[in-house]
CSV table of C-alpha atoms in Angstrom, one decimal:
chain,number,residue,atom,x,y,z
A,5,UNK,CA,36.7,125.6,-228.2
A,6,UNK,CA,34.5,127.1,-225.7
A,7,UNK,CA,35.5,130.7,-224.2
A,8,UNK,CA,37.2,130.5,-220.8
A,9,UNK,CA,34.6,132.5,-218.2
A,10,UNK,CA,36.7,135.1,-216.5
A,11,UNK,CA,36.8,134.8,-213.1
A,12,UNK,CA,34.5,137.1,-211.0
A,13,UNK,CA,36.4,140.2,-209.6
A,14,UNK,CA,35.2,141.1,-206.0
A,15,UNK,CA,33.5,144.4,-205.5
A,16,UNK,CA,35.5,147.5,-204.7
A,17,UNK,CA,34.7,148.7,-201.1
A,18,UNK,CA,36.0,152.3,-201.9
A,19,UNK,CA,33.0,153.5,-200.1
A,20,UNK,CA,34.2,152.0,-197.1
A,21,UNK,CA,36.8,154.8,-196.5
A,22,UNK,CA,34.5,157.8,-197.0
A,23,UNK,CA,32.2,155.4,-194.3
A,24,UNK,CA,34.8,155.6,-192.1
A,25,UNK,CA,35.6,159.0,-192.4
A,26,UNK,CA,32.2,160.6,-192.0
A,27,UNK,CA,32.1,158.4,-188.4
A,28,UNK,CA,35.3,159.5,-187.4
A,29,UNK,CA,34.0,163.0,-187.9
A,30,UNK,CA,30.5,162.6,-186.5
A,31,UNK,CA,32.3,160.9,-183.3
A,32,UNK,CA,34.7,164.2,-183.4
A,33,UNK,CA,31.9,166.5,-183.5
A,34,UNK,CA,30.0,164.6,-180.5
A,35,UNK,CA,33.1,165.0,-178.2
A,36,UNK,CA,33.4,168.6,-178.9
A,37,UNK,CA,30.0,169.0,-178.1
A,38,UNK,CA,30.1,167.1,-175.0
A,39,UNK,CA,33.6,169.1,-173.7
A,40,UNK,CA,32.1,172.6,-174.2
A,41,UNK,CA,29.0,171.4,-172.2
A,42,UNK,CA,28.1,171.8,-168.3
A,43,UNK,CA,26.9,168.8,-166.5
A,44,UNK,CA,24.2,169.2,-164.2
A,45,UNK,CA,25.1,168.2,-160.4
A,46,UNK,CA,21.3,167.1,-159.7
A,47,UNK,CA,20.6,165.1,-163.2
A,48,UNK,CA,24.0,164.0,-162.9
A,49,UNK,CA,23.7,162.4,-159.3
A,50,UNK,CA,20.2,161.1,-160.1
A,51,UNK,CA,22.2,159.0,-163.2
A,52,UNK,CA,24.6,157.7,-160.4
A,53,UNK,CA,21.3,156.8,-158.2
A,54,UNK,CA,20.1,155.0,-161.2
A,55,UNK,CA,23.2,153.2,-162.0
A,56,UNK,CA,23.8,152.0,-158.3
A,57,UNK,CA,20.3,151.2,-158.1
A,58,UNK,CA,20.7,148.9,-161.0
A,59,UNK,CA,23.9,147.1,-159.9
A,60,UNK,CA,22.2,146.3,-156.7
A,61,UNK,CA,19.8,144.0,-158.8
A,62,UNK,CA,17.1,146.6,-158.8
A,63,UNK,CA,16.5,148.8,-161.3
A,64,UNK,CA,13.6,151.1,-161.9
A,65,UNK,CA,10.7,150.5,-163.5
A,66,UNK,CA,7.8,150.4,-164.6
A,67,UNK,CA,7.3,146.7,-162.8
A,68,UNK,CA,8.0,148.9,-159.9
A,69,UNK,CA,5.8,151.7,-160.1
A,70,UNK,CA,7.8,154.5,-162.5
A,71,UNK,CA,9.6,155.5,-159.2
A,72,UNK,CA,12.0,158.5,-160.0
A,73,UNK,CA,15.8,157.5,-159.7
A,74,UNK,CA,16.4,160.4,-157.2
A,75,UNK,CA,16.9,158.5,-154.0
A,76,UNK,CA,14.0,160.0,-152.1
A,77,UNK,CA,10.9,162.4,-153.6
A,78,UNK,CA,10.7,166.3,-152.8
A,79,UNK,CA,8.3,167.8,-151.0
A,80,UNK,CA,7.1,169.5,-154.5
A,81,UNK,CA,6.4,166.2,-156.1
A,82,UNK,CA,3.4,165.5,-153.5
A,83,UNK,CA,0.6,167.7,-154.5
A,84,UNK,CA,-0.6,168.0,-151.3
A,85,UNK,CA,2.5,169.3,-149.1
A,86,UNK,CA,3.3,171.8,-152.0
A,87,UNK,CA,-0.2,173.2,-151.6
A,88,UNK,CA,0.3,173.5,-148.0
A,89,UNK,CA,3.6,175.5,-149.0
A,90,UNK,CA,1.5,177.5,-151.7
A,91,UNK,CA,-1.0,178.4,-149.0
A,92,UNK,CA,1.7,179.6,-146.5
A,93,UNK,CA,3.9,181.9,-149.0
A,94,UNK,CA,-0.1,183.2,-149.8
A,95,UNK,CA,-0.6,183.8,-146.3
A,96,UNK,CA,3.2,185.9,-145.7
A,97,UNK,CA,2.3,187.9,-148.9
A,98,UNK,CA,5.4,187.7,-151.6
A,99,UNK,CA,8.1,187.2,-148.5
A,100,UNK,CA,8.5,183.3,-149.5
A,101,UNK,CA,9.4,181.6,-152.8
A,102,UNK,CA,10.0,178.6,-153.5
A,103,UNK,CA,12.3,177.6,-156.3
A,104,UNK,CA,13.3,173.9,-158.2
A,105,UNK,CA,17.3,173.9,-158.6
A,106,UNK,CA,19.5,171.3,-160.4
A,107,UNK,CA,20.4,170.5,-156.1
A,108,UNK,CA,17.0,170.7,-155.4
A,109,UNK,CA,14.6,172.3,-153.8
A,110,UNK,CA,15.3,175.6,-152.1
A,111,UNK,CA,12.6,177.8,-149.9
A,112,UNK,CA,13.9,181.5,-149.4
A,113,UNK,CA,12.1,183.3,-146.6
A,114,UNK,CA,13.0,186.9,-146.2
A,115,UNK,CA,12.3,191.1,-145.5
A,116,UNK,CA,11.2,189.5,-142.3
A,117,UNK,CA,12.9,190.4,-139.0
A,118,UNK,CA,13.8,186.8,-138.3
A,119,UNK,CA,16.8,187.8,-135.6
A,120,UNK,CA,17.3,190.1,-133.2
A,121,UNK,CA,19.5,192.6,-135.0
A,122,UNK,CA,23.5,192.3,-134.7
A,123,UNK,CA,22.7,188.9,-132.9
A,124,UNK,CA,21.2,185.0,-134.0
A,125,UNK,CA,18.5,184.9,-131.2
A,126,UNK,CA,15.6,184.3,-133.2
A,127,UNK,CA,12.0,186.6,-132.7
A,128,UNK,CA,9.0,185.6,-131.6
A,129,UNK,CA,7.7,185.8,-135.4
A,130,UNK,CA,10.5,183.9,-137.5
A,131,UNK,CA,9.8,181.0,-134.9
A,132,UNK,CA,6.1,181.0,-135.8
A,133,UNK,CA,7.0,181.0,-139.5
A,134,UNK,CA,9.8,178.4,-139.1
A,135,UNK,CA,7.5,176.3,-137.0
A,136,UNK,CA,4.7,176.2,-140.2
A,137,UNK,CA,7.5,175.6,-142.6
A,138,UNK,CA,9.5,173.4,-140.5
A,139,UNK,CA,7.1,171.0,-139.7
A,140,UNK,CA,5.9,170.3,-143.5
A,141,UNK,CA,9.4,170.0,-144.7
A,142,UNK,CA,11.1,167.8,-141.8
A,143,UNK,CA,8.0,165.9,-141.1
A,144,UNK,CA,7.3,165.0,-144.9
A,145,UNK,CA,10.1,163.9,-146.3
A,146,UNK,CA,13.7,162.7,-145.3
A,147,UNK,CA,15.8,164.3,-147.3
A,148,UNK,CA,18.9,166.1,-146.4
A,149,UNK,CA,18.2,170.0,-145.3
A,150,UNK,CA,20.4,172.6,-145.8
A,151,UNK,CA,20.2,175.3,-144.0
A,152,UNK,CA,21.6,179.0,-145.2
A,153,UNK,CA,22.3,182.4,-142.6
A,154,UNK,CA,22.7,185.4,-143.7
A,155,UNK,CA,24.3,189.1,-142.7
A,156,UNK,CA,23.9,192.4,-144.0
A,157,UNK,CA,26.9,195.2,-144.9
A,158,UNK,CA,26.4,196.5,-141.7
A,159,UNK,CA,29.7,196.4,-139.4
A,160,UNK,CA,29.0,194.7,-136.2
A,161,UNK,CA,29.2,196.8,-133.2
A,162,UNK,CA,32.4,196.6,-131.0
A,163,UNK,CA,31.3,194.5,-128.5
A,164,UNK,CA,30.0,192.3,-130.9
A,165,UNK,CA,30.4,188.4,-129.3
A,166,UNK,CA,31.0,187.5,-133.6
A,167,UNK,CA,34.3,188.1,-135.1
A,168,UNK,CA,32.4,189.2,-138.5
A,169,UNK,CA,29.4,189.1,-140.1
A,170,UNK,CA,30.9,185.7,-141.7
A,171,UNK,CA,30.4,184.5,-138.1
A,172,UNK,CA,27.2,185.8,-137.6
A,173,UNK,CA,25.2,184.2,-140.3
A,174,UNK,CA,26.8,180.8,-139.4
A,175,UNK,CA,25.7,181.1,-135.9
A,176,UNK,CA,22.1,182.5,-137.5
A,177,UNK,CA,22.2,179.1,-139.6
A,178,UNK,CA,23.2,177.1,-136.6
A,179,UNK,CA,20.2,179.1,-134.7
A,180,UNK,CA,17.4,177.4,-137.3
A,181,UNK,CA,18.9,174.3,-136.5
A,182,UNK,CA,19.0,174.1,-133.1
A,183,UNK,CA,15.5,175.3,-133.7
A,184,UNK,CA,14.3,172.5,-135.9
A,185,UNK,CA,16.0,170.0,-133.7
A,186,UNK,CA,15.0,171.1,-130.3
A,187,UNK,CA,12.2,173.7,-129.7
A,188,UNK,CA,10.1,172.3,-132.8
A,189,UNK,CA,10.8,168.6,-132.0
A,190,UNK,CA,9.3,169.4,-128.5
A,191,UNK,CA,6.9,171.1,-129.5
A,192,UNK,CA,5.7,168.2,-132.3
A,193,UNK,CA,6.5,165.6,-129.9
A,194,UNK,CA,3.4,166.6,-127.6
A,195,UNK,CA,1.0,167.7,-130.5
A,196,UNK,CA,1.5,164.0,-131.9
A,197,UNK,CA,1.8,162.3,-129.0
A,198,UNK,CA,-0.8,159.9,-129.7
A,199,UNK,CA,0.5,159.4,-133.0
A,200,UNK,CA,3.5,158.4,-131.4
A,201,UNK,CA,2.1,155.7,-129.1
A,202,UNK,CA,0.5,154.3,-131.9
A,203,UNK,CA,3.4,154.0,-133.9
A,204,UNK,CA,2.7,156.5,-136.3
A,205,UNK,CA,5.6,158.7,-135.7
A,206,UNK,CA,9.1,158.9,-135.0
A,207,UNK,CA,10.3,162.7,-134.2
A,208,UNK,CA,13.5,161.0,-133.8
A,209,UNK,CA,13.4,159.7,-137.6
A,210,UNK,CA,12.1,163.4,-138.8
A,211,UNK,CA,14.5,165.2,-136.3
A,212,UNK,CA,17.0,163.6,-136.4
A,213,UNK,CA,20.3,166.5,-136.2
A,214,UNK,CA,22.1,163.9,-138.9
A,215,UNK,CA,20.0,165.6,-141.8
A,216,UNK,CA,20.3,169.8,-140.9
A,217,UNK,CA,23.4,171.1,-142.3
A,218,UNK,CA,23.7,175.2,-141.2
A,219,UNK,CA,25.9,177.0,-144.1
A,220,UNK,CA,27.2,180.6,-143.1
A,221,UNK,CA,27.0,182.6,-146.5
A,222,UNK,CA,28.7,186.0,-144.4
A,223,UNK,CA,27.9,189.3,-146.5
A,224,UNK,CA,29.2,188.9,-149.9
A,225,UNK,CA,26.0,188.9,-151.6
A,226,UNK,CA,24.9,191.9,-150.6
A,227,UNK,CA,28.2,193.7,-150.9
A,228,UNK,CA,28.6,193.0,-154.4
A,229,UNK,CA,24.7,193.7,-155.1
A,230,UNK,CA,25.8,197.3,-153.2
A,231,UNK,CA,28.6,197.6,-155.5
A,232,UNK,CA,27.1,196.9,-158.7
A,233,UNK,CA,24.6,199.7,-158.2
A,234,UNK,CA,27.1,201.9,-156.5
A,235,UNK,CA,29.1,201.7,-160.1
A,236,UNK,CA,25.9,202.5,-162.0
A,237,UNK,CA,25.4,205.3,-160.0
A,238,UNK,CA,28.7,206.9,-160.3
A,239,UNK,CA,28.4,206.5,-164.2
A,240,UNK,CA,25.4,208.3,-164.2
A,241,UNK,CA,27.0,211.1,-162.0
A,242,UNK,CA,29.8,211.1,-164.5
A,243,UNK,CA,27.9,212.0,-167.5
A,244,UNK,CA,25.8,214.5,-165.6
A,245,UNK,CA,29.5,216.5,-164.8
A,246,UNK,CA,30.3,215.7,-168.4
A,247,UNK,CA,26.8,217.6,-169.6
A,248,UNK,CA,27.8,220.5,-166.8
A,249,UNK,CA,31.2,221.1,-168.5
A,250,UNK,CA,29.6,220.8,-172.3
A,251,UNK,CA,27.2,224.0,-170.9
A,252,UNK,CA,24.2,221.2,-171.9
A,253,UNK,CA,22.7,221.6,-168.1
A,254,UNK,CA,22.7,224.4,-165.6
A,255,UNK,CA,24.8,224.2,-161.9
A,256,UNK,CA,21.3,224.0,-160.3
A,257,UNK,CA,20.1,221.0,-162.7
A,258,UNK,CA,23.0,219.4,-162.0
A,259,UNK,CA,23.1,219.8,-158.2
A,260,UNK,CA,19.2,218.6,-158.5
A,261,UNK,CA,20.2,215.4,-160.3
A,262,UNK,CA,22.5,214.8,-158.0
A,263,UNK,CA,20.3,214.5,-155.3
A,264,UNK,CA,17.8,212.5,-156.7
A,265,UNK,CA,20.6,209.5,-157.4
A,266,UNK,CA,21.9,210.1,-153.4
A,267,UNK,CA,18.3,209.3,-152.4
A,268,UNK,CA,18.0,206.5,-155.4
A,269,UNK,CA,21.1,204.5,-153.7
A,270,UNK,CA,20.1,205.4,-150.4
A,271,UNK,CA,16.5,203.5,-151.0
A,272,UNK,CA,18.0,200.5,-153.0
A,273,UNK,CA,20.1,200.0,-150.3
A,274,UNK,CA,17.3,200.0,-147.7
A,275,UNK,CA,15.6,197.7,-149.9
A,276,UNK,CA,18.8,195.2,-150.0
A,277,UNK,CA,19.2,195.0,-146.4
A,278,UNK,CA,15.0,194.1,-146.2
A,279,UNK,CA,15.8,191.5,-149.0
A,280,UNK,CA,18.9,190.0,-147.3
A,281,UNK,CA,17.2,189.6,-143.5
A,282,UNK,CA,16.3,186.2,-145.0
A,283,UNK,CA,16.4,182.3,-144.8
A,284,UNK,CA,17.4,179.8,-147.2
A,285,UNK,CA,16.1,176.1,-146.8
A,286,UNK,CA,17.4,173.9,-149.6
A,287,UNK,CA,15.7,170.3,-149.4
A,288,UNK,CA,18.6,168.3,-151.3
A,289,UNK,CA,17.9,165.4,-153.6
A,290,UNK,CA,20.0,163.2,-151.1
A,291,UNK,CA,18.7,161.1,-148.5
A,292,UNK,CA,19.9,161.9,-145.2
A,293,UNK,CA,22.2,158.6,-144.2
């Protein structure tokens, strides 16, 4: 009689579980990853640009000319307006910079005398600055601008109209507004007037007070600059009275010594208080609505 076949076994799938396993980890690893990392406000808003601009039926591409998914461009992605930028920090010699942030795009103008001091009234020379910058960055974009005052450690004088130097640099901010939105306007209203009858331009668009927001940022920054270098300071006196008591230096070194670190804080702090007569325009990556 012929030989019954056995039956065929299936397969064993044991590698299945150690399939499984190495996901599960992998997935694991991933989320730990992801928890300990920071997300980034601007790449994270331009993601939510890019997703509402897909739900609304249309999505970028290249169909569409590679536009970026941030809602409107910066002023630094047209070659030309940066180098108008370029030329003007050239022109003012190291006192403007302009720097790319996750938020955007921020211009920091300072060691100018921008206000009369103690008050917001701006000077004849931060309005001939504000009006170069102003008119590239209003006029060339509408984006949202944000606009940051500043004060310096120095207590305000008793008849001060501010309550504190918190209120001074918000009515400083609030100055470069008003600035922007009614001295500039004016003035850019008759420069481009016949650009205006032709239809060109709308300084109501561009100037409109919708898309200036003034942020007071008081003195903090300074006084913890101050204080950091005050600290340093005092360590360095420390181990100069520590050589003193070891016999390692004489009274005379040591007085010397001193000295030379009063007149070190004394010129860093001049140099703070240049540094922090200053103006912050950040150009946001948010259309104004």
């Amino acid at each position: 009689m012929p030989r019954k076949k056995k039956a065929m076994e299936a397969p064993k799938a044991n590698w299945l579980t150690t399939y499984s396993d190495m996901v599960t980890l992998l997935l694991t690893f991933f989320v730990l990853l992801f928890a300990m990392s920071t997300i980034s406000p601007g790449k994270f808003q331009q993601i939510v640009v890019g997703l509402r601009t897909a739900l609304t039926g249309m999505p970028p591409s290249v169909l569409t000319g590679g536009k970026s998914m941030a809602e409107e461009p910066l002023v630094t992605s047209r070659r030309g307006v940066y180098e108008e930028l370029m030329r003007i920090a050239e022109e003012y010699k190291g006192k403007i910079t302009i720097e790319e942030r996750d938020e955007g795009t921020v211009i920091i103008m300072k060691d100018m005398a921008f206000f009369v001091p103690g008050s917001a009234i701006l000077t004849v020379e931060a309005k001939e600055l504000l009006g170069k910058i102003g008119r590239i960055i209003i006029e060339h974009t509408t984006n949202v601008l944000q606009v940051y005052g500043y004060a310096d450690d120095q207590p305000l004088p008793p008849d001060s109209i501010y309550a504190s130097n918190w209120h001074l640099s918000a009515a400083r901010a609030a100055s470069v507004v008003q600035f922007f939105t009614e001295e500039l306007k004016r003035r850019r209203t008759v420069e481009r007037l016949a650009d205006i009858r032709a239809g060109r331009f709308d300084p109501e668009y561009f100037y409109d007070p919708k898309r200036f927001v003034p942020i007071g940022m008081g003195d903090w920054a300074i006084k913890n600059e101050i204080e950091a270098f005050r600290k340093s300071i005092e360590l360095e006196k420390q181990t100069l009275a520590d050589k003193l008591s070891r016999n390692e230096i004489t009274y005379s070194q040591y007085v010397s010594e001193v000295n030379k670190l009063d007149r070190q804080f004394d010129e860093k702090l001049r140099e703070l208080r240049a540094l922090y007569r200053r103006i912050d325009i950040l150009i946001k990556r948010e259309k104004a609505k």
